[in-house]
PDB file of C-alpha atoms in Angstrom:
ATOM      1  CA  UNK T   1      -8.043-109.483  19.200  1.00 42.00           C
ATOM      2  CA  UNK T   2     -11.739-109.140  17.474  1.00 40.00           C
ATOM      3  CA  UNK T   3     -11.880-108.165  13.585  1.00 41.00           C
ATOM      4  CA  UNK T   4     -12.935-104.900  14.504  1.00 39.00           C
ATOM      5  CA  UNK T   5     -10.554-103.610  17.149  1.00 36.00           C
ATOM      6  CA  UNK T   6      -7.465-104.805  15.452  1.00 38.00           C
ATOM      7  CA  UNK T   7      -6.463-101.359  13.880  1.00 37.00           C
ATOM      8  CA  UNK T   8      -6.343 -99.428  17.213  1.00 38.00           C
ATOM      9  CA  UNK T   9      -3.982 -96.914  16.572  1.00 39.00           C
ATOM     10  CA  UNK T  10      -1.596 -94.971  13.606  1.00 45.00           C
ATOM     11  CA  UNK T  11       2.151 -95.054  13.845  1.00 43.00           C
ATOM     12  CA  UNK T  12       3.491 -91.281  13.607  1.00 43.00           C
ATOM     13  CA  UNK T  13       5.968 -91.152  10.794  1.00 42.00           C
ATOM     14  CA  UNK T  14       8.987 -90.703  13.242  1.00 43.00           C
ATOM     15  CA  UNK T  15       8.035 -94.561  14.350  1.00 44.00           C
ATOM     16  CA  UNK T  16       7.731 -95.604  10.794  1.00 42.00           C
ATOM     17  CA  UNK T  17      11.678 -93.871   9.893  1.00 42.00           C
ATOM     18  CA  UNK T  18      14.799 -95.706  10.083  1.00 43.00           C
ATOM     19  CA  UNK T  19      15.654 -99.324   8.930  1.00 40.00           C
ATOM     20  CA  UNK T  20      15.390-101.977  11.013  1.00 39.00           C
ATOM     21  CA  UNK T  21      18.617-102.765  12.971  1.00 38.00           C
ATOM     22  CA  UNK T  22      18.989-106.593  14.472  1.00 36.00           C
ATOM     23  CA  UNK T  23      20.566-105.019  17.060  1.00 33.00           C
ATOM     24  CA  UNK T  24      18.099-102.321  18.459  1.00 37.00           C
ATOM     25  CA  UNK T  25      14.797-103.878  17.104  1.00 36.00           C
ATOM     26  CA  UNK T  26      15.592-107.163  18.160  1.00 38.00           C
ATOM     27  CA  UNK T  27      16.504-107.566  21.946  1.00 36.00           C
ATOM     28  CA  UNK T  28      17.879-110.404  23.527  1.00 33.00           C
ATOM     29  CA  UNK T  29      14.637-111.150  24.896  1.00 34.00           C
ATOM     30  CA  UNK T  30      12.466-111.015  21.880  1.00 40.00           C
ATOM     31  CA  UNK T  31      15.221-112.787  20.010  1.00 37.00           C
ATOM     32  CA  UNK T  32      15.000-115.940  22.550  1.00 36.00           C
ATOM     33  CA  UNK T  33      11.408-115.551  22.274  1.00 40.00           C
ATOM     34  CA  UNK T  34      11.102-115.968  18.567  1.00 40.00           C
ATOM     35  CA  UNK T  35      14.549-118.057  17.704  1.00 38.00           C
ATOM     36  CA  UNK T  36      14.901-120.740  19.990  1.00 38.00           C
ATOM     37  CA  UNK T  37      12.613-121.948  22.887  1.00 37.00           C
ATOM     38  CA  UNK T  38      14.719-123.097  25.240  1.00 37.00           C
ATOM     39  CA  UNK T  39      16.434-120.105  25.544  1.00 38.00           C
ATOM     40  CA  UNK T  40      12.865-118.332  25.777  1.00 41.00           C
ATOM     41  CA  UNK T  41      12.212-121.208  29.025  1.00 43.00           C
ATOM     42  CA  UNK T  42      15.438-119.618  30.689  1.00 42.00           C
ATOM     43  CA  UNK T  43      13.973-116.160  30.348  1.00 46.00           C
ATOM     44  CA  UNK T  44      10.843-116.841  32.333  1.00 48.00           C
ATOM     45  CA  UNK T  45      10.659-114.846  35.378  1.00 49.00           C
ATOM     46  CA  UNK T  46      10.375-117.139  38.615  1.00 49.00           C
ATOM     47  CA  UNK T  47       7.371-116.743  40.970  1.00 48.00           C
ATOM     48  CA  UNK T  48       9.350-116.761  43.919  1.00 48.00           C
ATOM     49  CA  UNK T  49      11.837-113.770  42.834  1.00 48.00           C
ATOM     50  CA  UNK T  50       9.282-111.537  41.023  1.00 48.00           C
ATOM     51  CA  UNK T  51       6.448-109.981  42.269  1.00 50.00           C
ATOM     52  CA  UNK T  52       3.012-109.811  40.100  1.00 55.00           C
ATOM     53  CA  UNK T  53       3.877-106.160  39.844  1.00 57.00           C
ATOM     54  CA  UNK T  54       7.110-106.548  38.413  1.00 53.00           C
ATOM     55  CA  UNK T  55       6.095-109.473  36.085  1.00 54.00           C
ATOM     56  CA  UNK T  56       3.010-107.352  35.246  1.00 57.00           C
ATOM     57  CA  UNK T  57       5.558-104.580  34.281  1.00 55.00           C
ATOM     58  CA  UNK T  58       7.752-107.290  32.270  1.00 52.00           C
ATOM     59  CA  UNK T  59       4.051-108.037  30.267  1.00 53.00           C
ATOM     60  CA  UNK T  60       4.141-104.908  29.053  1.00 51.00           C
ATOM     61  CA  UNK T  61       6.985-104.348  27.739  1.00 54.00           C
ATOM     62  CA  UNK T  62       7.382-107.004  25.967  1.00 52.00           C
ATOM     63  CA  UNK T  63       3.976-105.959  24.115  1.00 61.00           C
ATOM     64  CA  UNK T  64       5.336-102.473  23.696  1.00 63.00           C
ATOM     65  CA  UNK T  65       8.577-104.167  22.426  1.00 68.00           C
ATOM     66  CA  UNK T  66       6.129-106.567  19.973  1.00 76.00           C
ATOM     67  CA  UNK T  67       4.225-103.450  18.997  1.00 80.00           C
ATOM     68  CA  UNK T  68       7.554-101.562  17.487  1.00 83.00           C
ATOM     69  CA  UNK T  69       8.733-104.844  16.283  1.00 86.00           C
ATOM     70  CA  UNK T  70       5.788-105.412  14.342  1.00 89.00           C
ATOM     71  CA  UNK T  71       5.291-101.478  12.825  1.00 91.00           C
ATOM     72  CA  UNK T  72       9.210-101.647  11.798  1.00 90.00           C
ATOM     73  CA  UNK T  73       9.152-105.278  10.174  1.00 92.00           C
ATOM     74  CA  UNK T  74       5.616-103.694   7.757  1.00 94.00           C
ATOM     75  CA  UNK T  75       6.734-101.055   7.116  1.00 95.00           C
ATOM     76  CA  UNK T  76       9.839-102.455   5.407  1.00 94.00           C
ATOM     77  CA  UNK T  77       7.650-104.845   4.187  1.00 96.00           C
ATOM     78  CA  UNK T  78       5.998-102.263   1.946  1.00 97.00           C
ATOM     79  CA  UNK T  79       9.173-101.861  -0.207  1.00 96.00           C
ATOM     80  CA  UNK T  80       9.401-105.595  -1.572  1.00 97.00           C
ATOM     81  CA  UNK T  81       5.139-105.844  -1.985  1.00 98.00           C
ATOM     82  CA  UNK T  82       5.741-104.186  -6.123  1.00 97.00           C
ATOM     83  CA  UNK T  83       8.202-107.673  -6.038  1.00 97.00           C
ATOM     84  CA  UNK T  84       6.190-110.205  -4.121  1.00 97.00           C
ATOM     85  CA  UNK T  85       2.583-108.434  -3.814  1.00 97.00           C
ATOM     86  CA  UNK T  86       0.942-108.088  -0.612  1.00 97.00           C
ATOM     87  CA  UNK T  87       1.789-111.061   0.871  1.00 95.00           C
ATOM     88  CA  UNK T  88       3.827-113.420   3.664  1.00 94.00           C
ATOM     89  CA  UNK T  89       6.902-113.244   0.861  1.00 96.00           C
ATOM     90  CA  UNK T  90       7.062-109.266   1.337  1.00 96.00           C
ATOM     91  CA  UNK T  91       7.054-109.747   4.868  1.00 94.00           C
ATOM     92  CA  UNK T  92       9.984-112.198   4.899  1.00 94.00           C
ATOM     93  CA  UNK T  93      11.940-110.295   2.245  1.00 95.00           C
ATOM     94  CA  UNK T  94      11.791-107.575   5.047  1.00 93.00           C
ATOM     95  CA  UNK T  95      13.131-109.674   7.062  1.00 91.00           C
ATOM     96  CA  UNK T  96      15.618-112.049   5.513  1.00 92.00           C
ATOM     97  CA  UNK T  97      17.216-108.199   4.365  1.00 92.00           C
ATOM     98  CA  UNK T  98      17.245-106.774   7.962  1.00 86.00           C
ATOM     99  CA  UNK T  99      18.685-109.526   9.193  1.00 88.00           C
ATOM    100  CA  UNK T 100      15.882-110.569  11.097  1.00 88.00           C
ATOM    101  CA  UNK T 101      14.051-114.547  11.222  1.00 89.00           C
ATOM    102  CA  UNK T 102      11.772-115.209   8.582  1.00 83.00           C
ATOM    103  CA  UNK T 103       9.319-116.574  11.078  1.00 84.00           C
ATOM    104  CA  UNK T 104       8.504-113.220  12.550  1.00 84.00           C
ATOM    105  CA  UNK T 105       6.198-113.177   9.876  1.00 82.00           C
ATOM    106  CA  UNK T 106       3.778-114.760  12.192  1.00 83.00           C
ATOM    107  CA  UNK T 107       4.263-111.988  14.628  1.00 84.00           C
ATOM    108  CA  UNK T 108       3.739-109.297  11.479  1.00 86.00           C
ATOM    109  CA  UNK T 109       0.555-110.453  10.051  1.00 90.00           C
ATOM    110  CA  UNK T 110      -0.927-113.200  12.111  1.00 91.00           C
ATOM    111  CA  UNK T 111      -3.995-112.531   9.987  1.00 92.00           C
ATOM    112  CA  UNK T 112      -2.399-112.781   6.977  1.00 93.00           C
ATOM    113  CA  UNK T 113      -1.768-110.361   3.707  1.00 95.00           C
ATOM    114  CA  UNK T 114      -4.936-108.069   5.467  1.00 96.00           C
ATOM    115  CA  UNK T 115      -2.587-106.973   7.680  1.00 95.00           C
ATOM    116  CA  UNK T 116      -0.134-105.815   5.912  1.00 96.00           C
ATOM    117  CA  UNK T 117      -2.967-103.835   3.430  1.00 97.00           C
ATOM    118  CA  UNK T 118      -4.048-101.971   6.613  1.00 96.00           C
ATOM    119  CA  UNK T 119      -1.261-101.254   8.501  1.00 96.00           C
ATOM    120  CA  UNK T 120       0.046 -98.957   5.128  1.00 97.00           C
ATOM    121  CA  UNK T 121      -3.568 -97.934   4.625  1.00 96.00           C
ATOM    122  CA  UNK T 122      -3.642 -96.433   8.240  1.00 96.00           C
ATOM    123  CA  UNK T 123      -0.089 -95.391   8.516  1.00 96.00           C
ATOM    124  CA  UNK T 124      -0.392 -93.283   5.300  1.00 96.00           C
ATOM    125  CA  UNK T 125      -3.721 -91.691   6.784  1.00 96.00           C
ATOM    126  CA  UNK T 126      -1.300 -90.749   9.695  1.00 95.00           C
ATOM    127  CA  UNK T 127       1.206 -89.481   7.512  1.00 96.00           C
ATOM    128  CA  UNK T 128      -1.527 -87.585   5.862  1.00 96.00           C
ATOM    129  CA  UNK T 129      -2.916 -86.060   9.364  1.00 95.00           C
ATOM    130  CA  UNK T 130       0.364 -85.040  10.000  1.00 96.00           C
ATOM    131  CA  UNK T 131       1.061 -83.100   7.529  1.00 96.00           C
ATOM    132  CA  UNK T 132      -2.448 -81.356   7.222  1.00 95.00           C
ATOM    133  CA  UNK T 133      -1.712 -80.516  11.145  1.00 93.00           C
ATOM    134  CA  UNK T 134       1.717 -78.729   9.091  1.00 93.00           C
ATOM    135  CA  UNK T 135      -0.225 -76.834   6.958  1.00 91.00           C
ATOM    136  CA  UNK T 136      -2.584 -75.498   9.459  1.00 86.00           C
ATOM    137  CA  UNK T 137       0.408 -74.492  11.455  1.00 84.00           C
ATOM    138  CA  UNK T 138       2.321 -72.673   8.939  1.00 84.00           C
ATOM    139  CA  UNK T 139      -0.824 -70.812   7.439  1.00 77.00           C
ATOM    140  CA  UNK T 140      -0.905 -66.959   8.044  1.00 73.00           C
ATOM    141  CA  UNK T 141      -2.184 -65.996  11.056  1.00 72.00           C
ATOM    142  CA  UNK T 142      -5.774 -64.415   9.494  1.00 68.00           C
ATOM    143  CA  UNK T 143      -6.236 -67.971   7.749  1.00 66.00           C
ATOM    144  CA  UNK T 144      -6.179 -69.824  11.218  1.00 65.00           C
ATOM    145  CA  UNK T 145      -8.212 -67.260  12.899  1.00 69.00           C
ATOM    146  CA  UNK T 146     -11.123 -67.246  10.840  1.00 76.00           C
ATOM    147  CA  UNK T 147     -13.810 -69.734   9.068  1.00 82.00           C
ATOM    148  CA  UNK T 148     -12.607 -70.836   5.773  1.00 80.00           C
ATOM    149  CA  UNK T 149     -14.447 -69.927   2.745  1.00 83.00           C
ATOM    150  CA  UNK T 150     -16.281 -72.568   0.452  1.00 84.00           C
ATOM    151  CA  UNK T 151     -13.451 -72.014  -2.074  1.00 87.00           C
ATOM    152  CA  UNK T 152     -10.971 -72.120   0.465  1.00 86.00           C
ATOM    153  CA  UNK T 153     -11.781 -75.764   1.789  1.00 85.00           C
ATOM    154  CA  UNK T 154     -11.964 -77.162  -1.889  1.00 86.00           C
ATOM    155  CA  UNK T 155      -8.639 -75.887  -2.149  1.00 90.00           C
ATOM    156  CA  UNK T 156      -7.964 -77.787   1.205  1.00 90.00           C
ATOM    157  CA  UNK T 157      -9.695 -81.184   0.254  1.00 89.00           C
ATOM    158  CA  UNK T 158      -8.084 -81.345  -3.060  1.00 90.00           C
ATOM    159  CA  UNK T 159      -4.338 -80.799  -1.258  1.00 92.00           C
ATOM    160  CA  UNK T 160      -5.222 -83.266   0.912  1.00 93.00           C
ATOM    161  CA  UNK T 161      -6.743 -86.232  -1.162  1.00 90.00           C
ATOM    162  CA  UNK T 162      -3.628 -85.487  -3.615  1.00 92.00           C
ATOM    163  CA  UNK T 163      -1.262 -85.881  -1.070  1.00 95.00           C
ATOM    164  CA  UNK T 164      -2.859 -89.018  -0.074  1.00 94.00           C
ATOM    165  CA  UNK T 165      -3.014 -90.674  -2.914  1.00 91.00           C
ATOM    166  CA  UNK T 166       0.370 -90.026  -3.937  1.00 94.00           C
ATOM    167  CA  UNK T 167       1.232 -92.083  -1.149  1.00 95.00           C
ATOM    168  CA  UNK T 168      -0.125 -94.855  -3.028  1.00 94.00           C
ATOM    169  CA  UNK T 169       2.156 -94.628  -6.224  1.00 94.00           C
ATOM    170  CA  UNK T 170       5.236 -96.790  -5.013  1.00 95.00           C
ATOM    171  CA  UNK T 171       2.416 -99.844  -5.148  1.00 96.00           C
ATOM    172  CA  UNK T 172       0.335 -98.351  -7.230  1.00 93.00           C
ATOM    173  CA  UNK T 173       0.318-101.950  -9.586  1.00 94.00           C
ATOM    174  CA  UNK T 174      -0.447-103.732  -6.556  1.00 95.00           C
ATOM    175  CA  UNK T 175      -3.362-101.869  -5.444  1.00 94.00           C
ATOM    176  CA  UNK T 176      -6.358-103.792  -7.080  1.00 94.00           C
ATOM    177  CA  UNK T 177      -4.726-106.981  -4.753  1.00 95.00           C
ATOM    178  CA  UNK T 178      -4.982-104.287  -1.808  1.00 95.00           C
ATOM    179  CA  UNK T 179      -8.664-102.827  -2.370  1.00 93.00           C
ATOM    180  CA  UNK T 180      -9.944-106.552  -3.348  1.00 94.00           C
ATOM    181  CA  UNK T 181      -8.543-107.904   0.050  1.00 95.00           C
ATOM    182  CA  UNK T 182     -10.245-104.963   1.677  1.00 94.00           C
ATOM    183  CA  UNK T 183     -13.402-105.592   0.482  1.00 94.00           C
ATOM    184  CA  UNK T 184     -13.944-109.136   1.597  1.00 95.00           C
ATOM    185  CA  UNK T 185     -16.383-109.239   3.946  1.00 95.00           C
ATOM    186  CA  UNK T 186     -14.642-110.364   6.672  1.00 95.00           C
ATOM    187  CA  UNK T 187     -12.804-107.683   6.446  1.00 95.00           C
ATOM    188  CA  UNK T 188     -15.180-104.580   5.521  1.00 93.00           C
ATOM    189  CA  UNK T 189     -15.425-102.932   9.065  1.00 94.00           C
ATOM    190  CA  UNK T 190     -11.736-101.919   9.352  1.00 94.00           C
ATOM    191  CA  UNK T 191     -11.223-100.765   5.619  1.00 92.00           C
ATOM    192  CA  UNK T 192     -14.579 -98.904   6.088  1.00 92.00           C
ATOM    193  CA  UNK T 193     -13.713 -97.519   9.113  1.00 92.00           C
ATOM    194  CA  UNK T 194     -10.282 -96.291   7.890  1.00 92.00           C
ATOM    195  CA  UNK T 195     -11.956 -94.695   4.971  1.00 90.00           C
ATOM    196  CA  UNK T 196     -14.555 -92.777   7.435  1.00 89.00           C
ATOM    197  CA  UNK T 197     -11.707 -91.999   9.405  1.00 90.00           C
ATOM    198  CA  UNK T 198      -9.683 -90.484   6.720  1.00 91.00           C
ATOM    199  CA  UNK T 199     -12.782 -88.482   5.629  1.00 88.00           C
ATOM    200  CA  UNK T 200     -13.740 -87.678   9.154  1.00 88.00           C
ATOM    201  CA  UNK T 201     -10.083 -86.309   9.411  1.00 90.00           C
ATOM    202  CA  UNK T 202     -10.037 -84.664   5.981  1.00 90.00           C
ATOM    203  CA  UNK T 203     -12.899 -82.452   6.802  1.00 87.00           C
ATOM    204  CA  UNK T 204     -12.152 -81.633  10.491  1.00 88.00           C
ATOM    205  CA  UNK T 205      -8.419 -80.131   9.279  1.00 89.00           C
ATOM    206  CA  UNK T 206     -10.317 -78.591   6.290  1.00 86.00           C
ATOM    207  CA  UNK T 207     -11.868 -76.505   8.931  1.00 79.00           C
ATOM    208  CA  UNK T 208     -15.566 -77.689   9.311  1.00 66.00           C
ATOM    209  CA  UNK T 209     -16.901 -78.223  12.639  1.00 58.00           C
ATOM    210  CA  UNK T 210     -20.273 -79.255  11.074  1.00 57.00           C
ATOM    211  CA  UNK T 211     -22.706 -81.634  14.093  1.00 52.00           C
ATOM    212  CA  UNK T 212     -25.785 -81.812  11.570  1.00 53.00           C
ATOM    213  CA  UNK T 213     -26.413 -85.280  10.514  1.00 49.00           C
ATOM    214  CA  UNK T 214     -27.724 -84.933   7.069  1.00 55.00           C
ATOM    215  CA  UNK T 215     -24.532 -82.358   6.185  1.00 57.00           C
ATOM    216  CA  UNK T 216     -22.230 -85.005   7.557  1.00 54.00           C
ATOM    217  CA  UNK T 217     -23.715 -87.819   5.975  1.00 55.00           C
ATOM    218  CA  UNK T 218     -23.414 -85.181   2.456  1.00 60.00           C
ATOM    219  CA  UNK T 219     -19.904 -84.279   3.175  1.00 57.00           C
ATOM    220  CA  UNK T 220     -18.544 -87.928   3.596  1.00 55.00           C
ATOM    221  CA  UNK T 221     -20.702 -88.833   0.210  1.00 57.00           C
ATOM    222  CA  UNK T 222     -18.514 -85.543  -1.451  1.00 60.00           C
ATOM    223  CA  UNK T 223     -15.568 -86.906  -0.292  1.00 56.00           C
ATOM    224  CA  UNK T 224     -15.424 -90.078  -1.339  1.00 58.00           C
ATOM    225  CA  UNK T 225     -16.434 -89.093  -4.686  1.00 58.00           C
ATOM    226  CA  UNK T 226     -13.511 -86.338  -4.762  1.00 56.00           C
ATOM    227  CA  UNK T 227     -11.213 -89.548  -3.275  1.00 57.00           C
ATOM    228  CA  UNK T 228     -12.117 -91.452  -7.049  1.00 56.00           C
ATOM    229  CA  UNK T 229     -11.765 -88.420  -8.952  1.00 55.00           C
ATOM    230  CA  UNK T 230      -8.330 -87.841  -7.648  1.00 53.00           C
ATOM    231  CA  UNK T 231      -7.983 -91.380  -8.499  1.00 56.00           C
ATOM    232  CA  UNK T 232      -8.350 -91.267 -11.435  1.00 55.00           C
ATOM    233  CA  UNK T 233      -6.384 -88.326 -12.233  1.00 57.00           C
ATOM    234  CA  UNK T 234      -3.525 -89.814 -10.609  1.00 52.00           C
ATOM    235  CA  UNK T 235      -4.159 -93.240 -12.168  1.00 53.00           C
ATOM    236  CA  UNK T 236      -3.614 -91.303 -15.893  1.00 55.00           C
ATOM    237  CA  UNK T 237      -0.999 -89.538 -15.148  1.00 53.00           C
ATOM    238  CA  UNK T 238       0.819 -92.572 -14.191  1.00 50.00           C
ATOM    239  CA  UNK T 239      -0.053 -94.545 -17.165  1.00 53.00           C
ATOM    240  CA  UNK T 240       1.251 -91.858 -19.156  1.00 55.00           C
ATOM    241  CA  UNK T 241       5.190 -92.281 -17.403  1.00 51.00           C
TER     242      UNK T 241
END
């Protein structure tokens, strides 16, 4: 997949739950697939008993079966990264401790430690949405029916870039490694698009419906300055534990 289409979508939290079982992560399939090749060779469907539709069916799911693979070994990943930093080492500690081969780190992050950076970078923007989407659901009735005032977003935006960087605290030592692999070059238009994203999304749950270029282009400016001021709050208040 290209550079810039390999974020295309955010795990909900309910796909990000639950440890990883050998059992119901890892089918017979994908296990012959990534343990032992000659078991994979007597997996291969024949020509002459499948049809294309069937083997096209059989394509995807084992993608969809990769795809959940892949979110579940991360995310589990994410709990050894304050040990081993954001690298291959998290991502076979996840393993090794699921019971899982070490080599699916290949299937994990076969761009390397980037991967791993992103994939909590856009599941915690999910985790984020989510819970905005909460919020605006269990506001009073008046507060959903109406335009928000000035004060009222502020309120909002603050909530919301809180809650979002709090997400950050469990690596919050490993960060610096995170934001310096994000802003290699090779690597600028997905962090940059998953920091317009989580603006974009930000201000859209915040209420504004804004279209005006020059406002948008203002509003994204405001909140990435309120995203480093909440920074830094957070930042103190953690050196002060």
């Amino acid at each position: 997949a290209s550079r810039n289409t390999r974020v295309q979508f955010l795990p909900t939290h309910e796909q990000l739950s639950g440890r990883i079982s050998p059992t119901s992560a890892l089918p017979s399939l994908l296990a012959a697939r990534y343990i032992s090749s000659e078991t994979e060779n007597v997996h291969q469907p024949q020509q002459s008993t499948f049809t294309s539709g069937a083997n096209q069916n059989a394509t995807l799911e084992w993608e969809a079966a990769d795809m959940d693979l892949r979110i579940r070994v991360l995310e589990s990943a994410i709990s050894f990264v304050p040990i081993h930093g954001w690298s291959r080492l998290s991502v076979e500690a996840a393993c090794q401790a699921n019971g899982l081969p070490s080599g699916l780190h290949t299937l994990a992050m076969p761009q390397g430690p980037i991967d791993l950076v992103l994939h909590f970078y856009a599941s915690r923007n999910q985790r984020l949405a989510d819970t905005m989407t909460e919020w605006n659901v269990t506001a009073s009735p008046q507060t959903r029916t109406r335009r928000p005032s000035p004060e009222e977003v502020d309120e909002f935006l603050y909530r919301a870039l809180k809650y979002r960087l709090e997400q950050n605290i469990p690596v919050l030592n490993e960060w610096p490694q995170a934001l310096g692999l994000l802003a290699l070059p090779s690597n600028l238009p997905s962090s940059v698009g998953l920091l317009a994203q989580l603006v974009d999304e930000i201000w859209a749950q915040a209420g504004d419906r804004s279209t005006d270029l020059k406002a948008a282009s203002s509003m994204v400016r405001d909140g990435v300055v309120a995203f480093g001021n909440v920074t830094c709050n957070i930042l103190r208040l953690s050196r002060r534990r």
